[in-house]
């Protein structure tokens, strides 16, 4: 028997159907309310489902994250980022032939057009790489405008492969431009993560000297960031995509949303915060600032809209973090000591416990990326690189079924009607 709820408005009772989920919360379908002239109100969308999706499932209380039904800890231990890209886009894990064909397709699209790469010359050397990345992704539409028919499934797949393939190259170009160094071309003989690291830290014409441990840690960072259901940037991609814009425009909108320190910019903000704290002796001072309502300071890397016990990605990230620090001989890194003391205090303080504020993925990814030698300003670019398959999968999911343009309503508290007066009489 299909469930429903009743609500009574101005003496009239309305039945609202309850739609059943395959995992997690069922939802109340409020679409019929508009016919009654009634809006719902939920700024920040804390209890609003914006779509019907089959990509990723999160149980925030249980600390569960599954990509297409596969638990994140299993994928992190047994899979790799490219295989997860295939899984997200195609709903199933690939067999060997499917994986090899997918990997070959990605490798075939890794280069950046010689004329197009001039875009970086428009930026000063101090420019933040996220501004370069966002502009470059939007700019790719100018190169591929013949193949952006959003109703053409082949164009959608081609665009997804192009962006998954090109985002490491664009990210490395932004990094090299920022340092005033020559670009290192993509190397199809290297793995996805090794190729990215070589383009960032290698020298043109020289063989790769990337450590396998570091490459594995970077691949795991990409994989852990690959998708996260309807987070702010993915919802932005869906909202932009609902206007029928080209996929490069929709994805570049997601890049802009991710940049914020409350979202993907948090990993960079974590390092800036740890540097500002500077020493274990100052941790309590900053914890008290975070608890002070009069102080806008928040502990970057703590808290999450959905996870209320622990972020399963942070657990895996913490393991990678220690492996990288051990290899780099940096497990005595002063910033790690500050981070560990910060985590200990926050986990024991009632302010954080009562608000269910725990370290999220950004808390450990920042420290790991620093240990790998990634400059802080590139952290969110790496989040962008990891999240690319998730954005593309959600955009493709939206494009693959009928949809309406996203156009929320509002609770209006502005002026009532009043007549215009000439400036001479004001
Ligand atoms: C990501 O959504 C996703 O899935 C995102 C993400 C993904 O993979 O896409 O997981 C990636 O964005 C992770 C989050 C990264 N952001 C940070 O680490 C920035 C610091 N965290 C906060 O800004 C905050 O916790 C949010 C934005 C993450 C969540 O904010 P919510 O859900 O809107 O919660 P809230 O702001 O209403 O906070 C509830 C209470 C408030 O106190 P009270 O008014 O109840 O007294 O907790 C407090 C907040 O002031 N609080 C914090 C805090 N986070 C929340 N206090 C101090 N430090 C913090 N970090």
CSV table of N, CA and C in Angstrom, one decimal, residues 195-290:
chain,number,residue,atom,x,y,z
A,195,UNK,N,50.8,10.3,-14.0
A,195,UNK,CA,50.9,11.2,-15.1
A,195,UNK,C,50.6,12.6,-14.5
A,196,UNK,N,49.6,12.8,-13.7
A,196,UNK,CA,49.3,14.1,-13.1
A,196,UNK,C,50.5,14.6,-12.3
A,197,UNK,N,51.1,13.8,-11.4
A,197,UNK,CA,52.2,14.2,-10.6
A,197,UNK,C,53.4,14.5,-11.5
A,198,UNK,N,53.6,13.7,-12.5
A,198,UNK,CA,54.8,14.0,-13.4
A,198,UNK,C,54.6,15.3,-14.1
A,199,UNK,N,53.4,15.6,-14.6
A,199,UNK,CA,53.1,16.9,-15.2
A,199,UNK,C,53.3,18.1,-14.3
A,200,UNK,N,53.0,17.8,-13.0
A,200,UNK,CA,53.2,18.9,-12.0
A,200,UNK,C,54.7,19.1,-11.6
A,201,UNK,N,55.3,18.0,-11.3
A,201,UNK,CA,56.6,18.0,-10.7
A,201,UNK,C,57.8,17.6,-11.5
A,202,UNK,N,57.4,17.0,-12.7
A,202,UNK,CA,58.5,16.5,-13.6
A,202,UNK,C,59.1,17.7,-14.4
A,203,UNK,N,60.0,17.3,-15.3
A,203,UNK,CA,60.7,18.3,-16.2
A,203,UNK,C,60.5,17.9,-17.6
A,204,UNK,N,60.1,18.8,-18.5
A,204,UNK,CA,59.8,18.5,-19.9
A,204,UNK,C,61.0,17.6,-20.5
A,205,UNK,N,60.6,16.5,-21.1
A,205,UNK,CA,61.7,15.7,-21.7
A,205,UNK,C,62.4,14.7,-20.8
A,206,UNK,N,62.1,14.8,-19.5
A,206,UNK,CA,62.8,13.9,-18.6
A,206,UNK,C,61.8,12.7,-18.2
A,207,UNK,N,62.3,11.5,-17.9
A,207,UNK,CA,61.5,10.4,-17.5
A,207,UNK,C,60.8,10.7,-16.1
A,208,UNK,N,59.7,10.1,-15.8
A,208,UNK,CA,59.0,10.3,-14.6
A,208,UNK,C,59.8,9.7,-13.4
A,209,UNK,N,59.8,10.5,-12.3
A,209,UNK,CA,60.5,9.9,-11.1
A,209,UNK,C,59.5,9.9,-9.9
A,210,UNK,N,58.2,9.8,-10.2
A,210,UNK,CA,57.2,9.8,-9.2
A,210,UNK,C,57.2,8.5,-8.4
A,211,UNK,N,57.1,8.7,-7.0
A,211,UNK,CA,57.2,7.6,-6.1
A,211,UNK,C,55.8,6.8,-6.2
A,212,UNK,N,55.9,5.5,-6.3
A,212,UNK,CA,54.7,4.6,-6.4
A,212,UNK,C,53.8,4.9,-5.2
A,213,UNK,N,54.4,5.1,-4.0
A,213,UNK,CA,53.5,5.3,-2.8
A,213,UNK,C,52.8,6.6,-2.9
A,214,UNK,N,53.5,7.6,-3.4
A,214,UNK,CA,52.8,9.0,-3.6
A,214,UNK,C,51.7,8.9,-4.6
A,215,UNK,N,52.0,8.2,-5.7
A,215,UNK,CA,51.1,8.0,-6.8
A,215,UNK,C,49.8,7.3,-6.3
A,216,UNK,N,50.0,6.3,-5.5
A,216,UNK,CA,48.9,5.5,-4.9
A,216,UNK,C,48.1,6.4,-4.0
A,217,UNK,N,48.7,7.2,-3.2
A,217,UNK,CA,48.0,8.1,-2.3
A,217,UNK,C,47.2,9.1,-3.1
A,218,UNK,N,47.8,9.6,-4.1
A,218,UNK,CA,47.1,10.7,-5.0
A,218,UNK,C,45.9,10.0,-5.6
A,219,UNK,N,46.1,8.8,-6.2
A,219,UNK,CA,45.0,8.1,-6.8
A,219,UNK,C,43.8,7.9,-5.8
A,220,UNK,N,44.2,7.6,-4.6
A,220,UNK,CA,43.2,7.3,-3.6
A,220,UNK,C,42.5,8.6,-3.2
A,221,UNK,N,43.2,9.7,-3.2
A,221,UNK,CA,42.6,11.0,-2.9
A,221,UNK,C,41.6,11.4,-4.0
A,222,UNK,N,42.0,11.1,-5.3
A,222,UNK,CA,41.0,11.3,-6.4
A,222,UNK,C,39.8,10.5,-6.2
A,223,UNK,N,40.0,9.2,-5.9
A,223,UNK,CA,38.9,8.2,-5.7
A,223,UNK,C,37.9,8.6,-4.6
A,224,UNK,N,38.5,9.1,-3.5
A,224,UNK,CA,37.7,9.4,-2.3
A,224,UNK,C,36.8,10.6,-2.6
A,225,UNK,N,37.3,11.5,-3.5
A,225,UNK,CA,36.5,12.7,-3.8
A,225,UNK,C,35.6,12.6,-5.0
A,226,UNK,N,35.5,11.4,-5.6
A,226,UNK,CA,34.9,11.2,-6.9
A,226,UNK,C,33.4,11.6,-7.0
A,227,UNK,N,32.7,11.3,-5.9
A,227,UNK,CA,31.3,11.8,-5.9
A,227,UNK,C,30.8,11.8,-4.4
A,228,UNK,N,29.7,12.6,-4.2
A,228,UNK,CA,29.2,12.7,-2.9
A,228,UNK,C,27.7,13.2,-2.9
A,229,UNK,N,26.9,12.5,-3.7
A,229,UNK,CA,25.5,12.8,-4.0
A,229,UNK,C,25.2,14.3,-4.2
A,230,UNK,N,24.3,14.9,-3.5
A,230,UNK,CA,23.8,16.2,-3.9
A,230,UNK,C,24.5,17.3,-3.1
A,231,UNK,N,25.8,17.3,-3.0
A,231,UNK,CA,26.6,18.4,-2.4
A,231,UNK,C,26.4,19.7,-3.2
A,232,UNK,N,26.9,20.8,-2.6
A,232,UNK,CA,26.6,22.1,-3.2
A,232,UNK,C,27.1,22.2,-4.6
A,233,UNK,N,28.3,21.7,-4.9
A,233,UNK,CA,28.8,21.9,-6.3
A,233,UNK,C,28.1,20.9,-7.3
A,234,UNK,N,27.7,19.7,-6.9
A,234,UNK,CA,27.0,18.8,-7.8
A,234,UNK,C,25.6,19.4,-8.0
A,235,UNK,N,25.0,19.9,-7.0
A,235,UNK,CA,23.7,20.5,-7.2
A,235,UNK,C,23.7,21.7,-8.1
A,236,UNK,N,24.9,22.4,-8.0
A,236,UNK,CA,25.1,23.6,-9.0
A,236,UNK,C,25.2,23.1,-10.4
A,237,UNK,N,25.9,22.0,-10.6
A,237,UNK,CA,26.0,21.4,-11.9
A,237,UNK,C,24.7,21.0,-12.4
A,238,UNK,N,23.8,20.4,-11.6
A,238,UNK,CA,22.5,20.0,-12.0
A,238,UNK,C,21.6,21.2,-12.3
A,239,UNK,N,21.7,22.2,-11.5
A,239,UNK,CA,20.9,23.4,-11.7
A,239,UNK,C,21.3,24.1,-13.0
A,240,UNK,N,22.6,24.2,-13.2
A,240,UNK,CA,23.1,24.8,-14.5
A,240,UNK,C,22.7,24.0,-15.7
A,241,UNK,N,22.8,22.6,-15.5
A,241,UNK,CA,22.5,21.7,-16.6
A,241,UNK,C,21.0,21.8,-16.9
A,242,UNK,N,20.2,22.1,-16.0
A,242,UNK,CA,18.7,22.1,-16.2
A,242,UNK,C,18.3,23.2,-17.1
A,243,UNK,N,19.3,24.2,-17.4
A,243,UNK,CA,18.9,25.3,-18.4
A,243,UNK,C,19.3,24.9,-19.8
A,244,UNK,N,19.7,23.6,-20.0
A,244,UNK,CA,20.1,23.1,-21.3
A,244,UNK,C,21.4,23.7,-21.8
A,245,UNK,N,22.2,24.2,-20.9
A,245,UNK,CA,23.5,24.8,-21.3
A,245,UNK,C,24.5,23.7,-21.7
A,246,UNK,N,25.6,24.0,-22.3
A,246,UNK,CA,26.5,23.0,-22.7
A,246,UNK,C,27.2,22.4,-21.5
A,247,UNK,N,27.7,21.2,-21.6
A,247,UNK,CA,28.3,20.5,-20.4
A,247,UNK,C,29.5,21.2,-19.8
A,248,UNK,N,30.3,21.9,-20.6
A,248,UNK,CA,31.5,22.6,-20.1
A,248,UNK,C,31.0,23.8,-19.2
A,249,UNK,N,29.9,24.4,-19.6
A,249,UNK,CA,29.4,25.5,-18.8
A,249,UNK,C,28.9,25.0,-17.5
A,250,UNK,N,28.1,23.9,-17.6
A,250,UNK,CA,27.6,23.3,-16.3
A,250,UNK,C,28.7,22.9,-15.4
A,251,UNK,N,29.7,22.3,-15.9
A,251,UNK,CA,30.8,21.8,-15.0
A,251,UNK,C,31.6,23.0,-14.5
A,252,UNK,N,31.8,24.0,-15.3
A,252,UNK,CA,32.6,25.2,-14.8
A,252,UNK,C,31.8,25.9,-13.7
A,253,UNK,N,30.4,25.8,-13.7
A,253,UNK,CA,29.6,26.3,-12.6
A,253,UNK,C,29.9,25.5,-11.3
A,254,UNK,N,30.0,24.2,-11.5
A,254,UNK,CA,30.3,23.4,-10.3
A,254,UNK,C,31.7,23.7,-9.7
A,255,UNK,N,32.7,24.0,-10.6
A,255,UNK,CA,34.0,24.4,-10.1
A,255,UNK,C,33.9,25.6,-9.3
A,256,UNK,N,33.2,26.6,-9.7
A,256,UNK,CA,33.0,27.8,-9.0
A,256,UNK,C,32.4,27.6,-7.6
A,257,UNK,N,31.4,26.7,-7.5
A,257,UNK,CA,30.8,26.4,-6.3
A,257,UNK,C,31.7,25.7,-5.3
A,258,UNK,N,32.5,24.8,-5.9
A,258,UNK,CA,33.4,24.0,-5.1
A,258,UNK,C,34.5,24.9,-4.4
A,259,UNK,N,34.8,26.0,-5.0
A,259,UNK,CA,35.9,26.8,-4.5
A,259,UNK,C,35.7,27.4,-3.1
A,260,UNK,N,34.5,27.5,-2.7
A,260,UNK,CA,34.2,28.1,-1.4
A,260,UNK,C,34.8,27.3,-0.2
A,261,UNK,N,35.3,28.0,0.8
A,261,UNK,CA,36.0,27.3,1.9
A,261,UNK,C,35.0,26.5,2.8
A,262,UNK,N,33.7,26.7,2.6
A,262,UNK,CA,32.7,25.9,3.4
A,262,UNK,C,32.5,24.6,2.6
A,263,UNK,N,33.1,24.5,1.4
A,263,UNK,CA,32.9,23.3,0.6
A,263,UNK,C,34.3,22.8,0.2
A,264,UNK,N,34.6,22.7,-1.1
A,264,UNK,CA,35.8,22.1,-1.5
A,264,UNK,C,37.0,23.0,-1.2
A,265,UNK,N,36.8,24.2,-0.9
A,265,UNK,CA,38.0,25.1,-0.5
A,265,UNK,C,38.5,24.8,0.9
A,266,UNK,N,37.8,23.9,1.6
A,266,UNK,CA,38.1,23.7,3.0
A,266,UNK,C,39.5,23.1,3.2
A,267,UNK,N,39.9,22.2,2.2
A,267,UNK,CA,41.2,21.6,2.4
A,267,UNK,C,42.4,22.6,2.4
A,268,UNK,N,42.2,23.6,1.5
A,268,UNK,CA,43.2,24.7,1.5
A,268,UNK,C,43.0,25.5,2.8
A,269,UNK,N,41.8,25.7,3.2
A,269,UNK,CA,41.5,26.5,4.5
A,269,UNK,C,42.1,25.8,5.7
A,270,UNK,N,42.1,24.4,5.7
A,270,UNK,CA,42.6,23.7,6.8
A,270,UNK,C,44.1,24.0,7.0
A,271,UNK,N,44.8,24.0,5.9
A,271,UNK,CA,46.3,24.2,6.0
A,271,UNK,C,46.5,25.7,6.4
A,272,UNK,N,45.7,26.6,5.9
A,272,UNK,CA,45.9,28.0,6.3
A,272,UNK,C,45.6,28.1,7.8
A,273,UNK,N,44.6,27.4,8.3
A,273,UNK,CA,44.3,27.4,9.7
A,273,UNK,C,45.4,26.8,10.5
A,274,UNK,N,45.9,25.7,10.1
A,274,UNK,CA,47.0,25.0,10.9
A,274,UNK,C,48.2,25.9,10.9
A,275,UNK,N,48.5,26.6,9.8
A,275,UNK,CA,49.7,27.5,9.8
A,275,UNK,C,49.4,28.7,10.7
A,276,UNK,N,48.2,29.1,10.7
A,276,UNK,CA,47.9,30.3,11.6
A,276,UNK,C,48.0,29.9,13.1
A,277,UNK,N,47.6,28.7,13.4
A,277,UNK,CA,47.7,28.2,14.8
A,277,UNK,C,49.2,28.0,15.1
A,278,UNK,N,49.9,27.4,14.2
A,278,UNK,CA,51.4,27.4,14.2
A,278,UNK,C,52.0,26.4,15.2
A,279,UNK,N,51.4,26.3,16.4
A,279,UNK,CA,52.1,25.5,17.4
A,279,UNK,C,51.0,24.8,18.3
A,280,UNK,N,51.3,23.6,18.8
A,280,UNK,CA,50.3,22.9,19.7
A,280,UNK,C,49.8,23.8,20.8
A,281,UNK,N,50.7,24.6,21.3
A,281,UNK,CA,50.4,25.4,22.5
A,281,UNK,C,49.2,26.4,22.2
A,282,UNK,N,49.0,26.7,20.9
A,282,UNK,CA,47.9,27.7,20.6
A,282,UNK,C,46.6,27.0,20.2
A,283,UNK,N,46.6,25.7,20.3
A,283,UNK,CA,45.4,25.0,19.8
A,283,UNK,C,44.1,25.4,20.6
A,284,UNK,N,44.3,25.4,21.9
A,284,UNK,CA,43.1,25.7,22.8
A,284,UNK,C,42.5,27.1,22.4
A,285,UNK,N,43.5,28.0,22.2
A,285,UNK,CA,43.0,29.4,21.9
A,285,UNK,C,42.1,29.4,20.7
A,286,UNK,N,42.5,28.6,19.7
A,286,UNK,CA,41.7,28.6,18.4
A,286,UNK,C,40.4,27.8,18.6
A,287,UNK,N,40.5,26.7,19.4
A,287,UNK,CA,39.2,26.0,19.7
A,287,UNK,C,38.2,26.9,20.4
A,288,UNK,N,38.7,27.7,21.3
A,288,UNK,CA,37.8,28.6,22.0
A,288,UNK,C,37.2,29.7,21.0
A,289,UNK,N,38.0,30.1,20.0
A,289,UNK,CA,37.5,31.1,19.0
A,289,UNK,C,36.4,30.4,18.2
A,290,UNK,N,36.6,29.1,17.9
A,290,UNK,CA,35.6,28.4,17.1
A,290,UNK,C,34.3,28.2,17.9
